[in-house]
Coordinates of C-alpha atoms in Angstrom, one line a residue:
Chain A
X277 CA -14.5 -6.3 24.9
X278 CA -17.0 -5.6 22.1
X279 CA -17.9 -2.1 20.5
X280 CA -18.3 0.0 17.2
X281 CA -16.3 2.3 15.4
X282 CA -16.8 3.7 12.1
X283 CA -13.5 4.3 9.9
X284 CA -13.9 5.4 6.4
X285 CA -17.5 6.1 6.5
X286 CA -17.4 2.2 7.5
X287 CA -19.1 1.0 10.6
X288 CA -17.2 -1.8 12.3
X289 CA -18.2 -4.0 15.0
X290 CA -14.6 -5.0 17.2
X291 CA -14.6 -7.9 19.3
X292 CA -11.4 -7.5 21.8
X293 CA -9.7 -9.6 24.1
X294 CA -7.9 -6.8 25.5
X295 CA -9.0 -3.0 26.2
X296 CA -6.2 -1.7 24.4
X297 CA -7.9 -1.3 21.1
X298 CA -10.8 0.1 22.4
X299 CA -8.5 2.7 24.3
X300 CA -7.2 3.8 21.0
X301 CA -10.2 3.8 19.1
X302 CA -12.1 6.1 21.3
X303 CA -12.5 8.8 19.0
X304 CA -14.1 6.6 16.3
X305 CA -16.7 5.5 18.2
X306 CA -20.6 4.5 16.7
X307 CA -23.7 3.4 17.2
X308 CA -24.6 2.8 13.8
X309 CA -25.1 -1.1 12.3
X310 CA -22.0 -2.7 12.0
X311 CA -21.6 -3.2 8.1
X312 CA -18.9 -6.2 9.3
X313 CA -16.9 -7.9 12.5
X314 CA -13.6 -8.2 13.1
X315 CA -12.7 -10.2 16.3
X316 CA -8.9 -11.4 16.5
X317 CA -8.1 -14.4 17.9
X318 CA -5.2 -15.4 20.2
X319 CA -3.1 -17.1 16.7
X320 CA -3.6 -13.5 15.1
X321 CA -1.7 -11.6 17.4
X322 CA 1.4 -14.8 17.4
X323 CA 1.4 -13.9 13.7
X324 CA 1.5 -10.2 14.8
X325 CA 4.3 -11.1 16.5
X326 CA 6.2 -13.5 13.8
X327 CA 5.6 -10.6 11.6
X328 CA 7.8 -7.9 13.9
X329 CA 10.4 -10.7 14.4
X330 CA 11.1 -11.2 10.9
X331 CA 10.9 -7.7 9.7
X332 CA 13.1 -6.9 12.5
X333 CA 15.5 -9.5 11.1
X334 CA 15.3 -8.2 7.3
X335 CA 15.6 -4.7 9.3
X336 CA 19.1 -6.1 11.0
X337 CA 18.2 -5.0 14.0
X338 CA 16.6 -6.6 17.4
X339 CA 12.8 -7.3 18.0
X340 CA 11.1 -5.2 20.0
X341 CA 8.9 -7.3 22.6
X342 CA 5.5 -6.3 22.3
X343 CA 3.3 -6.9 24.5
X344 CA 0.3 -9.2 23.3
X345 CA -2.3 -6.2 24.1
X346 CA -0.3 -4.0 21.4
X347 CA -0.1 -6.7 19.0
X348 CA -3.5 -7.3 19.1
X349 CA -4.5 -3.3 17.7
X350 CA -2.4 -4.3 15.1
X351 CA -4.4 -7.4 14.3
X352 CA -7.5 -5.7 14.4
X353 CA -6.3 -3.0 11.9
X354 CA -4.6 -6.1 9.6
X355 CA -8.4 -7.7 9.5
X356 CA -10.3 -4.4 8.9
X357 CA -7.6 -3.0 5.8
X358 CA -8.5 -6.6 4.3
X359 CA -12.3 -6.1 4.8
X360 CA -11.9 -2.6 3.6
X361 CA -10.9 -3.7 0.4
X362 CA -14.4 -4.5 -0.4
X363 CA -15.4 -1.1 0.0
X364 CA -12.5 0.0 -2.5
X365 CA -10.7 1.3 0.4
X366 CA -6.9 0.8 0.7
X367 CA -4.7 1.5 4.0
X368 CA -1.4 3.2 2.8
X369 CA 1.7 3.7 5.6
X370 CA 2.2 7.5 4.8
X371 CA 1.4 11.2 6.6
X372 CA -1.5 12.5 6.0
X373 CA -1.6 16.2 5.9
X374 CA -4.4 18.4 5.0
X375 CA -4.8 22.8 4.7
X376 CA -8.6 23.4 5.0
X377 CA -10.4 20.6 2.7
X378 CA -7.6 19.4 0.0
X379 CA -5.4 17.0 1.5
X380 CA -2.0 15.0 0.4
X381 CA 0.0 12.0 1.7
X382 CA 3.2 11.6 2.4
X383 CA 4.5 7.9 1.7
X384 CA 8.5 7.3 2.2
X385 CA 9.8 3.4 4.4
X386 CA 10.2 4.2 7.7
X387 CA 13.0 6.2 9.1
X388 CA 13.2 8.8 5.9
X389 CA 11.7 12.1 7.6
X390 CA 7.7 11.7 6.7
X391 CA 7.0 12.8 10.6
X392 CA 10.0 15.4 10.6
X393 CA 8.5 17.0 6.9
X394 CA 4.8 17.2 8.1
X395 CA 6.2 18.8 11.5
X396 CA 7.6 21.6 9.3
X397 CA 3.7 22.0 7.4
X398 CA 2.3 22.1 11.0
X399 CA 5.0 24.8 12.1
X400 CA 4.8 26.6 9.0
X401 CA 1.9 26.0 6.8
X402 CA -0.7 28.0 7.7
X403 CA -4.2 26.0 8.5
X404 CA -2.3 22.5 8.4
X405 CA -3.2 19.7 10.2
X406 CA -2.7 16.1 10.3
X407 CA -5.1 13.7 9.0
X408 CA -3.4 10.6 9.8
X409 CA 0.3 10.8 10.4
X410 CA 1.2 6.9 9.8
X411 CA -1.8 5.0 8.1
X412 CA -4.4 6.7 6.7
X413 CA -7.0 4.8 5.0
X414 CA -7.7 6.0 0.9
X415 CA -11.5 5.3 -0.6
X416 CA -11.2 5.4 -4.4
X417 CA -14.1 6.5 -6.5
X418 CA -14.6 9.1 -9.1
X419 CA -12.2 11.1 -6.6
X420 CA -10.0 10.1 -3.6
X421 CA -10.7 10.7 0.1
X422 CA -8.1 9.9 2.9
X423 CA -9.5 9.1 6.0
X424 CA -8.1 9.3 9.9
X425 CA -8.1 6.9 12.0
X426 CA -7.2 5.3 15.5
X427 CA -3.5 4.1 14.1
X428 CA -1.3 7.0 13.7
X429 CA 1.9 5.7 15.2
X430 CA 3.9 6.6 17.8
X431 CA 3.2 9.9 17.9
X432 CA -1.1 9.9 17.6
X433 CA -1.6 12.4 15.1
X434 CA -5.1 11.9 13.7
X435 CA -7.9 13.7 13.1
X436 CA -11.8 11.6 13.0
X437 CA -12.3 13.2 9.6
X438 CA -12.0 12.2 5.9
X439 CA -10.7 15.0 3.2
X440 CA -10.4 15.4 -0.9
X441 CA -7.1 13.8 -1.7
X442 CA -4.7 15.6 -3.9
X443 CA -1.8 14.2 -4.5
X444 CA 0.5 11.5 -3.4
X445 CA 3.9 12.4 -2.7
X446 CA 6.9 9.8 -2.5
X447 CA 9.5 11.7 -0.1
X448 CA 13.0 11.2 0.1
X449 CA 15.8 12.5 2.0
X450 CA 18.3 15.4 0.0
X451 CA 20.8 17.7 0.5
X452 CA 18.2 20.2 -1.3
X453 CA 14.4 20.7 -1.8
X454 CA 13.3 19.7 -5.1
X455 CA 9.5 18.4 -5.8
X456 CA 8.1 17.4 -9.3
X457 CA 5.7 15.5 -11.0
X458 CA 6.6 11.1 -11.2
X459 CA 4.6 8.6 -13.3
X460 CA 2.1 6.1 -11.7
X461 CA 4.9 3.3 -13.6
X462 CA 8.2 5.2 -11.8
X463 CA 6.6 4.6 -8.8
X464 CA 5.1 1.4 -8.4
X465 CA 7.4 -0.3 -6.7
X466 CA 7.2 1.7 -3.5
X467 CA 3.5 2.6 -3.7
X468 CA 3.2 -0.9 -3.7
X469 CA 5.7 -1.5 -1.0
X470 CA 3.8 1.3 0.8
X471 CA 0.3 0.1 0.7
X472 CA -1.1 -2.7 2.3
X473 CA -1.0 -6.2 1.0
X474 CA -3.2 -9.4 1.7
X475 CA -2.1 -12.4 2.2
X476 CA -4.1 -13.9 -0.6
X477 CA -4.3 -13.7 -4.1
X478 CA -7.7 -12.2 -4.8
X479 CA -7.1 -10.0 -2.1
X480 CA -3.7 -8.5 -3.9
X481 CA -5.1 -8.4 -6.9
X482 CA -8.0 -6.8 -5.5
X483 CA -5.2 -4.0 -3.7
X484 CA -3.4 -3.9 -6.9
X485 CA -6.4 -2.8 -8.2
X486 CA -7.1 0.0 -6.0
X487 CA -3.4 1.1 -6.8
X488 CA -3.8 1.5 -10.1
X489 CA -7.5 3.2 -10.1
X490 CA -6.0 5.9 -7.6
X491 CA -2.4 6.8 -9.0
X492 CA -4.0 7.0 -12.3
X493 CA -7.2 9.7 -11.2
X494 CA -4.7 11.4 -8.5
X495 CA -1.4 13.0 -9.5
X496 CA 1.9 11.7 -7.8
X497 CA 4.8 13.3 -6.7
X498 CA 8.6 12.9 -5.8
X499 CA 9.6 15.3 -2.9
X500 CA 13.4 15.5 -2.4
X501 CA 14.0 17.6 0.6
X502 CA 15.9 18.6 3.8
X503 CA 14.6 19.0 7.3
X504 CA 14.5 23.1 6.8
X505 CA 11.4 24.8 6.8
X506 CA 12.0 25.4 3.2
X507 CA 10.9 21.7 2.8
X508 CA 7.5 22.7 3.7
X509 CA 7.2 25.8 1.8
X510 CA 9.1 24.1 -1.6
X511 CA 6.0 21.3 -1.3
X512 CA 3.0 23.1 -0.4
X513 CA 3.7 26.0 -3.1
X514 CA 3.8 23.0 -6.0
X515 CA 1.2 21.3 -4.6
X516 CA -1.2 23.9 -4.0
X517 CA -0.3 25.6 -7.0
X518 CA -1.2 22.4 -9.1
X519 CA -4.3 21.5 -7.1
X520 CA -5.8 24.7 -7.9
X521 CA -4.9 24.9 -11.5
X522 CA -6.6 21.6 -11.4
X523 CA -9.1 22.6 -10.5
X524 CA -9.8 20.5 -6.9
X525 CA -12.6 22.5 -5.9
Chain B
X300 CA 7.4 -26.5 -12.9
X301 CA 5.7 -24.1 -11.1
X302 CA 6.1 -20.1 -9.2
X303 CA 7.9 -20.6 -6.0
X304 CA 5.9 -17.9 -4.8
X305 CA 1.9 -17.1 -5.7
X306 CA 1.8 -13.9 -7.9
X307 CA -0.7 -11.4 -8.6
X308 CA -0.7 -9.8 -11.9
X309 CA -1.6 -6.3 -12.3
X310 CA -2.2 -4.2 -15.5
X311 CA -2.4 -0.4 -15.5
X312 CA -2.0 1.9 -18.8
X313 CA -1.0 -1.1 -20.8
X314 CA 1.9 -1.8 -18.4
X315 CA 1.9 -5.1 -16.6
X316 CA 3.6 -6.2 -13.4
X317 CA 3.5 -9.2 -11.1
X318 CA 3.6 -9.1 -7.3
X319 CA 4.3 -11.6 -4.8
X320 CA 1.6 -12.4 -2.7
X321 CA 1.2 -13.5 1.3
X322 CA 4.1 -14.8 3.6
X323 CA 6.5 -15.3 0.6
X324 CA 6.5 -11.7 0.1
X325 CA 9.3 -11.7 2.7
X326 CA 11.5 -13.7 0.3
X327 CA 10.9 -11.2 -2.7
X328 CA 10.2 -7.8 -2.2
X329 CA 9.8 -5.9 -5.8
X330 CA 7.9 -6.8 -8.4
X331 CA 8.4 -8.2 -11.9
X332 CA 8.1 -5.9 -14.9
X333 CA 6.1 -8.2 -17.9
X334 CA 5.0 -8.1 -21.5
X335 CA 2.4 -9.8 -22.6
X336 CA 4.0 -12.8 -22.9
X337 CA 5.8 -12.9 -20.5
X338 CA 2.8 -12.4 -18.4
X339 CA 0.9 -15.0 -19.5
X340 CA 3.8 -17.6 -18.8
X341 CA 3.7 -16.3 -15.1
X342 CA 0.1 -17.0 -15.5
X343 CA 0.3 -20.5 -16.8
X344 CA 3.2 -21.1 -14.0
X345 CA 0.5 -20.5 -11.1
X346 CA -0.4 -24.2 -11.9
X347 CA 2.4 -26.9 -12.3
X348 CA 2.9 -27.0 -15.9
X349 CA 5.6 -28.4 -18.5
X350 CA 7.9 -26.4 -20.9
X351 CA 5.8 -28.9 -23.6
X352 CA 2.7 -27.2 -22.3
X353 CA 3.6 -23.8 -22.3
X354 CA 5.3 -23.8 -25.7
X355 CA 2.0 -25.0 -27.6
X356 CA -0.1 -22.5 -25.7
X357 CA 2.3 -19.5 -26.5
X358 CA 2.2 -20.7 -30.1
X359 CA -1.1 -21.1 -30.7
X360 CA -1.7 -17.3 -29.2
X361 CA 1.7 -15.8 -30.6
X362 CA 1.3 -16.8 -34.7
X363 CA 3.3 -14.4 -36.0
X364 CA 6.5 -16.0 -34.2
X365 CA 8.0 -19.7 -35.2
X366 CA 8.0 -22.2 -32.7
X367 CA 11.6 -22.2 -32.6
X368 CA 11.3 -18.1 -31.9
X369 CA 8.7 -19.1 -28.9
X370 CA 10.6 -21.6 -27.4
X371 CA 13.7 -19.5 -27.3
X372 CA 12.2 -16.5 -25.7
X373 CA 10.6 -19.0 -23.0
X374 CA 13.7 -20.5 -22.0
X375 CA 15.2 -17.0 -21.9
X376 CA 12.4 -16.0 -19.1
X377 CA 12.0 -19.5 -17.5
X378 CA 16.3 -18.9 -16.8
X379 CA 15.8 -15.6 -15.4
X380 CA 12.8 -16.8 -13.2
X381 CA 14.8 -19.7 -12.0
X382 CA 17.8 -17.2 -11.0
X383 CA 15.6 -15.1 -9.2
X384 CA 14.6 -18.4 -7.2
X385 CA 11.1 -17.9 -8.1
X386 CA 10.5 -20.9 -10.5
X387 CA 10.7 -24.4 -8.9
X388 CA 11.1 -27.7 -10.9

């Protein structure tokens, strides 16, 4: 199946064998030129599922058997996060959330609370809404802007829009809420982990790149919290209060 | 000897690290925290290289440390390297 979406202010020409992707890419839809092509082939979707086996073995628990149709979406999004690259555009596994136009992400390994937290800004924050609740896309310029887009998870929260991002937040489970300012160096490790990386040197290099321009223009965040609605209150009162006093307008 | 697994070498506000790239990742998650000299070791390792080779090139860039000074400070990081299963010979 062949059609066009446009992701990131990207358009993208997708060649499927399955209807799957085109399914979940319905709301990106485009006519515009296709500024590249990604078209997954039957060996991309066995790495797909290589990929799952083993992380379900580092994981120590059993594989889930996808079915090739699933694996394939998750090809296509592997070849477009590489192409993106060239439009200094990284995909990051994190929530997206956003009140009006200022928007922050999330970022935590699976299985700490990043879909339980942005539940309590949705049920609490006023104006909040999900830009991408799994993996957002990031451009990196002068400023940042996080981007929806068709892969949001399980769960499908994702808006077709891209917003000013302020901040990065790395989120991890406590007894209490406490949120404060890290270092781009105190975090690298799991920004790195968090973010996606190529399979070939120039490519990495290229991501490592991108890592370092954006936790260096955006500020960054460690977010200790419970599943309370505090949680959400503790973390939009710092963050707001910082993004207007600097002055994200 | 050479790295067991490709790395990418990243430098941000004078700090510089060292990822591993592509399917090895799954054998080494983390990165390496380097100095320069350190850095330019995992640099020279990309290639297969000697201990002979390395030592002349560290001493010609490093001239305010003896040879003797160099060569212990790359056997130090070439041992830790090799723990970590990242160096083969």
């Amino acid at each position: 199946m062949e059609f066009k979406i446009r992701l990131a202010d990207v358009n993208i020409a997708v060649s499927s064998i399955y209807d799957d992707v085109y399914r979940l890419c319905r709301d990106y839809l485009t006519d515009g030129a296709p500024d590249f092509c990604v078209s997954p082939a039957p060996a991309d979707i066995a790495r797909e599922r290589v990929k799952n086996m083993r992380e379900a073995g580092t994981e120590g628990i059993s594989p889930a058997d996808y079915p090739d149709a699933y694996l394939e979406t998750l090809a296509v999004y592997r070849r477009i996060a590489a192409e993106m690259l060239r439009y200094d555009t990284l995909l990051m596994h994190g929530a997206a959330v956003a009140v009006k136009d200022k928007a922050w992400i999330f970022t935590a390994p699976s299985g700490t609370g990043k879909t339980t937290h942005i539940r309590l800004w949705l049920g609490n924050i006023a104006g909040s809404y999900v830009v991408n609740g799994d993996k957002p896309l990031i451009r990196v310029g002068e400023d940042a802007t996080v981007y929806g887009t068709p892969w949001a998870g399980k769960e499908g929260m994702q808006k077709n829009t891209g917003v000013k991002l302020c901040g990065i937040v790395f989120l991890e489970r406590g007894a209490e809420n406490r949120i404060g300012r890290t270092t781009l160096s105190q975090s690298l490790p799991v920004f790195i982990q968090q973010c996606y990386r190529p399979d070939d040197k120039s490519g990495m290099e290229k991501a490592l790149a991108l890592i370092g321009k954006l936790g260096s223009r955006i500020p960054l965040y460690r977010l200790q919290c419970n599943m309370l609605p505090e949680a959400a209150f503790t973390a939009f009162q710092t963050l707001h209060a910082d993004t207007e006093q600097e002055g994200y307008e | 000897m050479k790295l067991a697994v490709e790395m990418a070498v990243m430098e941000v506000d004078g700090e510089i690290s060292a990822v591993a790239v592509g399917g090895d990742s799954a054998k080494f998650h983390g990165m390496l925290r380097l100095n320069q000299s350190a850095a330019d070791i995992i640099r020279m390792l990309a290639d297969d290289t000697t201990f002979e080779q390395m030592h002349r090139t560290l001493c010609e860039a490093y001239t305010d440390s003896t040879p003797d000074e160099v060569a212990g400070l790359l056997s130090d990081f070439l041992a830790q390297l090799k723990k970590e299963g990242l160096l083969t010979e």
